[in-house]
Amino acid sequence: MWKLPVIIVNFKLYHSGSGERALNLAKSLDRVAEERDVSIAIAVNPLDFSRIRDEVNIPVMLQHVDPVPHGAHTGRINMELAKESGVEGLLINHSERRLTMADIDYLVQRARELDMVSVVCTNNARVSGAVAFLNPDFVAMEPPELIGGEVSVSTARPEAIVETIDAVKSVRDIPVLVGAGIKNGNDVKKAIELGAKGVLVASGVVKAKDPERAINDLIDGMM
Ligand code: G3P
């Protein structure tokens, strides 16, 4: 499992986080992770996975995997293929790619069997508590209305962070990450002070003019 606290950078389908630009971004995040001796993981598009995987030491995750076995499925990717391709972990149930509870359960259990890290995204404390019963490696709570915005979860919804950590802890001891609107070291610092074990960030790094400077600022908040 990854060293904590961790920063997961979701490249989404941003132009600056895909194609050759994804490789450059991944390399600079990898360099910063090593220089500053901190835990960073990235979640990339499946088309970019293989161009990045062998070029960096940080964990490279997928943003979504379909809950299906091998067989007659068109335009899908599954856990077995992800494992065979060297995927170390995956985001499950991101707000931009919601799944049913049964699908989440399938992916979390399969991730465990295949020795892959599962990060289940949730939208609030109640769903986080429910997901904790499935025993993923991480629960990552992101209020959907704050995703991609300028105001962070730490500033706008600190009570939601505390409630989420309590809800998860009442089921089992799973590290909770938080995300949405994370833009600077202060956002990270507050989240960690409230009990989060790391953050999930996208636009604050991927769309930044200077992503290396942006990630360094976030790391300052972890120190
Ligand atoms: O997966 C992380 C993401 O949903 C948060 O996005 O742009 O608010 O950092 P952003």
mmCIF file of N, CA, C and O in Angstrom, residues 13 35 38 40 59 70 72 110 123 166 168 213:
data_model
loop_
_atom_site.group_PDB
_atom_site.id
_atom_site.type_symbol
_atom_site.label_atom_id
_atom_site.label_comp_id
_atom_site.label_asym_id
_atom_site.label_seq_id
_atom_site.Cartn_x
_atom_site.Cartn_y
_atom_site.Cartn_z
ATOM 1 N N LEU A 13 -10.004 13.957 -18.629
ATOM 2 C CA LEU A 13 -9.788 13.967 -20.084
ATOM 3 C C LEU A 13 -9.380 15.375 -20.504
ATOM 4 O O LEU A 13 -9.687 15.837 -21.602
ATOM 5 N N GLU A 35 12.017 14.094 -5.656
ATOM 6 C CA GLU A 35 12.768 15.204 -5.036
ATOM 7 C C GLU A 35 12.277 15.492 -3.620
ATOM 8 O O GLU A 35 13.054 15.722 -2.718
ATOM 9 N N VAL A 38 7.676 12.404 -1.386
ATOM 10 C CA VAL A 38 6.267 12.338 -0.996
ATOM 11 C C VAL A 38 5.533 11.352 -1.899
ATOM 12 O O VAL A 38 6.029 10.954 -2.954
ATOM 13 N N ILE A 40 2.807 10.422 -4.384
ATOM 14 C CA ILE A 40 1.905 10.941 -5.422
ATOM 15 C C ILE A 40 1.510 9.757 -6.300
ATOM 16 O O ILE A 40 2.357 8.919 -6.637
ATOM 17 N N PRO A 59 2.851 5.365 -8.694
ATOM 18 C CA PRO A 59 1.768 4.484 -9.138
ATOM 19 C C PRO A 59 0.899 5.151 -10.210
ATOM 20 O O PRO A 59 0.548 6.326 -10.087
ATOM 21 N N HIS A 70 -13.955 -11.171 -18.786
ATOM 22 C CA HIS A 70 -13.645 -11.305 -20.207
ATOM 23 C C HIS A 70 -14.854 -11.876 -20.948
ATOM 24 O O HIS A 70 -15.605 -12.662 -20.391
ATOM 25 N N ALA A 72 -17.910 -11.249 -24.346
ATOM 26 C CA ALA A 72 -18.495 -10.475 -25.440
ATOM 27 C C ALA A 72 -18.943 -9.107 -24.940
ATOM 28 O O ALA A 72 -20.128 -8.853 -24.687
ATOM 29 N N ARG A 110 -12.616 -7.650 -6.712
ATOM 30 C CA ARG A 110 -11.705 -8.109 -7.777
ATOM 31 C C ARG A 110 -10.330 -7.441 -7.612
ATOM 32 O O ARG A 110 -9.300 -8.073 -7.829
ATOM 33 N N ASN A 123 -19.799 10.758 -2.703
ATOM 34 C CA ASN A 123 -20.248 12.148 -2.777
ATOM 35 C C ASN A 123 -20.601 12.749 -1.430
ATOM 36 O O ASN A 123 -20.790 13.951 -1.337
ATOM 37 N N ASP A 166 -15.842 10.108 10.324
ATOM 38 C CA ASP A 166 -16.582 9.429 11.395
ATOM 39 C C ASP A 166 -17.397 8.260 10.845
ATOM 40 O O ASP A 166 -17.428 7.176 11.429
ATOM 41 N N VAL A 168 -16.940 6.505 8.124
ATOM 42 C CA VAL A 168 -16.081 5.400 7.680
ATOM 43 C C VAL A 168 -15.502 4.673 8.898
ATOM 44 O O VAL A 168 -15.530 3.443 8.979
ATOM 45 N N ARG A 213 4.862 23.790 -10.179
ATOM 46 C CA ARG A 213 4.733 24.740 -9.081
ATOM 47 C C ARG A 213 3.464 24.432 -8.265
ATOM 48 O O ARG A 213 3.469 24.486 -7.026
#
